[in-house]
Amino acid sequence: MKKFEEETIHTEKIYDGKVVKLQVDDVILPNGKKSKRELIKHPGAVGIIPITKDKKIVFVEQYRKPLEKTLVEIPAGKLEAGEKPEITAIRELEEETGYTTNSLQFVASFYTSPGFADEIMHLYITDNIVPLEHEVAGDDDEFVELIELTLQEAIQYVKEQRIHDAKTNYAVLYLQTLERM
Amino acid sequence: MKKFEEETIHTEKIYDGKVVKLQVDDVILPNGKKSKRELIKHPGAVGIIPITKDKKIVFVEQYRKPLEKTLVEIPAGKLEAGEKPEITAIRELEEETGYTTNSLQFVASFYTSPGFADEIMHLYITDNIVPLEHEVAGDDDEFVELIELTLQEAIQYVKEQRIHDAKTNYAVLYLQTLERM
């Protein structure tokens, strides 16, 4: 057994939903004691940093039911089964912003909440976006509003906690580090 | 009703655990249609960026059951009921690293997975840490190993995806942006 690994001795499947699955595992810890782990299974997600020709970052504001409020975020969405993250990224960009691109650059992949969930977020960037000629029908249950900000404005949003979402905070810092703008 | 808000017409409580709660809400969308939202309730968490006198960042490597592997992360932990995030931050620092501090600086708060969970992460930094004289008994079910890295080493870990955890990626970029080291 690898260092720190926990041996699963029983899995109780609690819920199998459209977005998440929940299971509770009984495990044996490295010290031989038993414990329980509550585990959320998630299909994974993508985020995309779209930058316009005049060097503005395209954000979306949307209502997030878990928080009961709207957040300002980069466009993002969950992976469909078997879908390549690049495909998801372009689909979400089109649905949420009305822009499209044929040039994506990979930024990073990271786990969002590794203490209780397996969600992984694949982050991309593009500074080559064009408006779609025809609107794409988005998810039936998504309502978003575009907000285009300069990097300096976005940094100010982060400082004021008007942007306070892990992937979006990361995106703004990433741009600040690059000073691409 | 505020822009985009979703009206909850029914809540089904599925699970009430030690770390997470799961409920499924029936909602009415802004367009009048009905939908379901799977919602994870989480007590919130803190992360702390500890920097040693010789300007190394203290990370912990630990097994994450949802991923079935170990991750390299900044010290972090979930809030206990009614606990101030600063108190949690110092407790987790002591338990996971054997260091303590009496000077914490707030960096940012952000939601980690706003699409399905309400977890908020409060991030702190300290460059004033001292080893504890006596070891603190940590959580019974936590096994961690310390890794101290220079900023340049940490940036390399991020590039190689040996660090790939949202809060930790953010922490490394934050230090890079500050160039505090």
Short mmCIF file of N, CA and C in Angstrom, two decimals, chain A residues 45-121:
data_model
loop_
_atom_site.label_atom_id
_atom_site.label_comp_id
_atom_site.label_asym_id
_atom_site.label_seq_id
_atom_site.Cartn_x
_atom_site.Cartn_y
_atom_site.Cartn_z
N ALA A 45 -14.95 19.71 -15.03
CA ALA A 45 -15.44 20.96 -15.61
C ALA A 45 -14.33 21.67 -16.36
N VAL A 46 -14.73 22.63 -17.16
CA VAL A 46 -13.76 23.50 -17.83
C VAL A 46 -14.08 24.95 -17.51
N GLY A 47 -13.05 25.76 -17.58
CA GLY A 47 -13.21 27.22 -17.53
C GLY A 47 -12.42 27.79 -18.70
N ILE A 48 -12.84 28.93 -19.19
CA ILE A 48 -12.13 29.54 -20.31
C ILE A 48 -12.00 31.04 -20.08
N ILE A 49 -10.81 31.56 -20.34
CA ILE A 49 -10.54 32.99 -20.20
C ILE A 49 -10.58 33.59 -21.60
N PRO A 50 -11.68 34.27 -21.98
CA PRO A 50 -11.78 34.85 -23.31
C PRO A 50 -11.34 36.31 -23.28
N ILE A 51 -10.46 36.68 -24.20
CA ILE A 51 -9.96 38.05 -24.25
C ILE A 51 -10.29 38.65 -25.61
N THR A 52 -10.93 39.82 -25.58
CA THR A 52 -11.37 40.45 -26.83
C THR A 52 -10.19 41.14 -27.51
N LYS A 53 -10.46 41.58 -28.76
CA LYS A 53 -9.41 42.27 -29.54
C LYS A 53 -8.92 43.52 -28.81
N ASP A 54 -9.85 44.20 -28.10
CA ASP A 54 -9.42 45.41 -27.38
C ASP A 54 -9.00 45.08 -25.94
N LYS A 55 -8.55 43.82 -25.76
CA LYS A 55 -7.88 43.39 -24.52
C LYS A 55 -8.78 43.47 -23.28
N LYS A 56 -10.07 43.19 -23.50
CA LYS A 56 -10.94 43.05 -22.33
C LYS A 56 -11.21 41.58 -22.06
N ILE A 57 -11.37 41.25 -20.79
CA ILE A 57 -11.67 39.88 -20.38
C ILE A 57 -13.20 39.75 -20.32
N VAL A 58 -13.71 38.67 -20.89
CA VAL A 58 -15.16 38.46 -20.90
C VAL A 58 -15.56 37.58 -19.72
N PHE A 59 -16.33 38.16 -18.82
CA PHE A 59 -16.88 37.42 -17.69
C PHE A 59 -18.38 37.24 -17.87
N VAL A 60 -18.95 36.30 -17.12
CA VAL A 60 -20.40 36.17 -17.09
C VAL A 60 -20.89 36.29 -15.65
N GLU A 61 -22.00 36.96 -15.51
CA GLU A 61 -22.63 37.02 -14.19
C GLU A 61 -23.81 36.08 -14.21
N GLN A 62 -23.90 35.20 -13.23
CA GLN A 62 -25.00 34.24 -13.21
C GLN A 62 -25.39 33.88 -11.78
N TYR A 63 -26.63 33.48 -11.64
CA TYR A 63 -27.16 33.09 -10.34
C TYR A 63 -26.65 31.70 -9.99
N ARG A 64 -26.13 31.54 -8.79
CA ARG A 64 -25.64 30.25 -8.33
C ARG A 64 -26.51 29.78 -7.18
N LYS A 65 -27.34 28.81 -7.45
CA LYS A 65 -28.32 28.37 -6.45
C LYS A 65 -27.68 27.93 -5.14
N PRO A 66 -26.53 27.23 -5.17
CA PRO A 66 -25.95 26.82 -3.88
C PRO A 66 -25.65 28.02 -2.96
N LEU A 67 -25.38 29.18 -3.56
CA LEU A 67 -25.04 30.38 -2.78
C LEU A 67 -26.21 31.32 -2.63
N GLU A 68 -27.27 31.07 -3.40
CA GLU A 68 -28.44 31.96 -3.42
C GLU A 68 -28.06 33.39 -3.81
N LYS A 69 -27.10 33.52 -4.72
CA LYS A 69 -26.74 34.85 -5.21
C LYS A 69 -26.01 34.73 -6.55
N THR A 70 -25.81 35.88 -7.20
CA THR A 70 -25.10 35.86 -8.48
C THR A 70 -23.60 36.01 -8.23
N LEU A 71 -22.82 35.39 -9.11
CA LEU A 71 -21.36 35.53 -9.09
C LEU A 71 -20.89 36.02 -10.45
N VAL A 72 -19.75 36.73 -10.44
CA VAL A 72 -19.06 37.10 -11.68
C VAL A 72 -17.94 36.09 -11.88
N GLU A 73 -18.03 35.35 -12.98
CA GLU A 73 -17.09 34.25 -13.22
C GLU A 73 -16.62 34.27 -14.67
N ILE A 74 -15.52 33.59 -14.94
CA ILE A 74 -15.21 33.29 -16.34
C ILE A 74 -16.20 32.24 -16.83
N PRO A 75 -16.46 32.17 -18.14
CA PRO A 75 -17.35 31.13 -18.66
C PRO A 75 -16.84 29.75 -18.26
N ALA A 76 -17.76 28.87 -17.90
CA ALA A 76 -17.38 27.54 -17.42
C ALA A 76 -18.55 26.60 -17.54
N GLY A 77 -18.27 25.33 -17.48
CA GLY A 77 -19.35 24.36 -17.52
C GLY A 77 -18.82 22.97 -17.28
N LYS A 78 -19.73 22.06 -17.06
CA LYS A 78 -19.26 20.71 -16.74
C LYS A 78 -19.09 19.86 -18.00
N LEU A 79 -18.18 18.92 -17.91
CA LEU A 79 -17.90 18.00 -19.01
C LEU A 79 -19.08 17.06 -19.23
N GLU A 80 -19.44 16.86 -20.48
CA GLU A 80 -20.38 15.79 -20.79
C GLU A 80 -19.59 14.48 -20.88
N ALA A 81 -20.29 13.37 -20.73
CA ALA A 81 -19.61 12.06 -20.72
C ALA A 81 -18.80 11.87 -22.00
N GLY A 82 -17.53 11.56 -21.85
CA GLY A 82 -16.66 11.26 -22.99
C GLY A 82 -16.20 12.47 -23.78
N GLU A 83 -16.59 13.66 -23.36
CA GLU A 83 -16.27 14.87 -24.12
C GLU A 83 -14.85 15.36 -23.80
N LYS A 84 -14.13 15.78 -24.84
CA LYS A 84 -12.80 16.37 -24.62
C LYS A 84 -12.96 17.76 -24.04
N PRO A 85 -12.15 18.12 -23.06
CA PRO A 85 -12.29 19.43 -22.41
C PRO A 85 -12.27 20.60 -23.39
N GLU A 86 -11.46 20.50 -24.45
CA GLU A 86 -11.38 21.60 -25.43
C GLU A 86 -12.75 21.83 -26.09
N ILE A 87 -13.46 20.74 -26.34
CA ILE A 87 -14.78 20.83 -26.97
C ILE A 87 -15.77 21.49 -26.01
N THR A 88 -15.72 21.05 -24.76
CA THR A 88 -16.59 21.66 -23.74
C THR A 88 -16.30 23.15 -23.62
N ALA A 89 -15.02 23.50 -23.66
CA ALA A 89 -14.63 24.90 -23.47
C ALA A 89 -15.23 25.77 -24.58
N ILE A 90 -15.14 25.30 -25.82
CA ILE A 90 -15.67 26.10 -26.93
C ILE A 90 -17.20 26.15 -26.86
N ARG A 91 -17.83 25.01 -26.52
CA ARG A 91 -19.29 24.99 -26.39
C ARG A 91 -19.76 25.98 -25.32
N GLU A 92 -19.11 25.97 -24.18
CA GLU A 92 -19.53 26.88 -23.10
C GLU A 92 -19.27 28.34 -23.48
N LEU A 93 -18.15 28.58 -24.16
CA LEU A 93 -17.86 29.93 -24.63
C LEU A 93 -18.98 30.42 -25.54
N GLU A 94 -19.38 29.57 -26.48
CA GLU A 94 -20.43 29.95 -27.44
C GLU A 94 -21.76 30.17 -26.75
N GLU A 95 -22.13 29.22 -25.88
CA GLU A 95 -23.45 29.29 -25.23
C GLU A 95 -23.56 30.47 -24.28
N GLU A 96 -22.48 30.72 -23.54
CA GLU A 96 -22.57 31.72 -22.47
C GLU A 96 -22.24 33.14 -22.94
N THR A 97 -21.40 33.25 -23.98
CA THR A 97 -20.94 34.60 -24.35
C THR A 97 -21.34 35.03 -25.76
N GLY A 98 -21.67 34.08 -26.64
CA GLY A 98 -21.94 34.45 -28.03
C GLY A 98 -20.68 34.64 -28.85
N TYR A 99 -19.52 34.40 -28.24
CA TYR A 99 -18.25 34.41 -28.98
C TYR A 99 -17.86 32.97 -29.30
N THR A 100 -16.99 32.82 -30.31
CA THR A 100 -16.36 31.52 -30.52
C THR A 100 -14.88 31.73 -30.82
N THR A 101 -14.15 30.62 -30.89
CA THR A 101 -12.71 30.68 -31.15
C THR A 101 -12.26 29.40 -31.82
N ASN A 102 -11.18 29.48 -32.57
CA ASN A 102 -10.55 28.23 -33.04
C ASN A 102 -9.12 28.12 -32.51
N SER A 103 -8.82 28.92 -31.47
CA SER A 103 -7.48 28.80 -30.89
C SER A 103 -7.56 28.88 -29.37
N LEU A 104 -7.34 27.73 -28.76
CA LEU A 104 -7.38 27.63 -27.30
C LEU A 104 -5.98 27.29 -26.80
N GLN A 105 -5.60 27.92 -25.69
CA GLN A 105 -4.35 27.52 -25.06
C GLN A 105 -4.65 26.95 -23.68
N PHE A 106 -4.02 25.86 -23.34
CA PHE A 106 -4.22 25.25 -22.03
C PHE A 106 -3.47 26.08 -20.97
N VAL A 107 -4.12 26.32 -19.84
CA VAL A 107 -3.47 27.05 -18.74
C VAL A 107 -3.07 26.09 -17.61
N ALA A 108 -4.04 25.37 -17.06
CA ALA A 108 -3.77 24.47 -15.94
C ALA A 108 -5.00 23.63 -15.65
N SER A 109 -4.80 22.49 -15.04
CA SER A 109 -5.90 21.72 -14.47
C SER A 109 -5.71 21.69 -12.96
N PHE A 110 -6.80 21.81 -12.23
CA PHE A 110 -6.68 21.70 -10.77
C PHE A 110 -7.97 21.18 -10.16
N TYR A 111 -7.81 20.51 -9.03
CA TYR A 111 -8.96 20.05 -8.26
C TYR A 111 -9.52 21.22 -7.47
N THR A 112 -10.84 21.29 -7.39
CA THR A 112 -11.45 22.46 -6.78
C THR A 112 -11.71 22.29 -5.28
N SER A 113 -12.05 21.07 -4.86
CA SER A 113 -12.39 20.82 -3.45
C SER A 113 -11.96 19.42 -3.06
N PRO A 114 -10.64 19.15 -3.08
CA PRO A 114 -10.18 17.77 -2.95
C PRO A 114 -10.49 17.12 -1.61
N GLY A 115 -10.92 17.90 -0.63
CA GLY A 115 -11.28 17.31 0.66
C GLY A 115 -12.55 16.48 0.60
N PHE A 116 -13.47 16.84 -0.30
CA PHE A 116 -14.73 16.08 -0.34
C PHE A 116 -15.23 15.77 -1.75
N ALA A 117 -14.59 16.32 -2.81
CA ALA A 117 -15.10 16.11 -4.16
C ALA A 117 -13.96 15.81 -5.12
N ASP A 118 -14.25 15.08 -6.18
CA ASP A 118 -13.21 14.76 -7.17
C ASP A 118 -13.26 15.69 -8.38
N GLU A 119 -14.05 16.76 -8.30
CA GLU A 119 -14.13 17.66 -9.46
C GLU A 119 -12.76 18.18 -9.86
N ILE A 120 -12.45 18.06 -11.17
CA ILE A 120 -11.24 18.68 -11.71
C ILE A 120 -11.67 19.75 -12.70
N MET A 121 -10.96 20.87 -12.68
CA MET A 121 -11.26 22.01 -13.54
C MET A 121 -10.11 22.18 -14.53
#
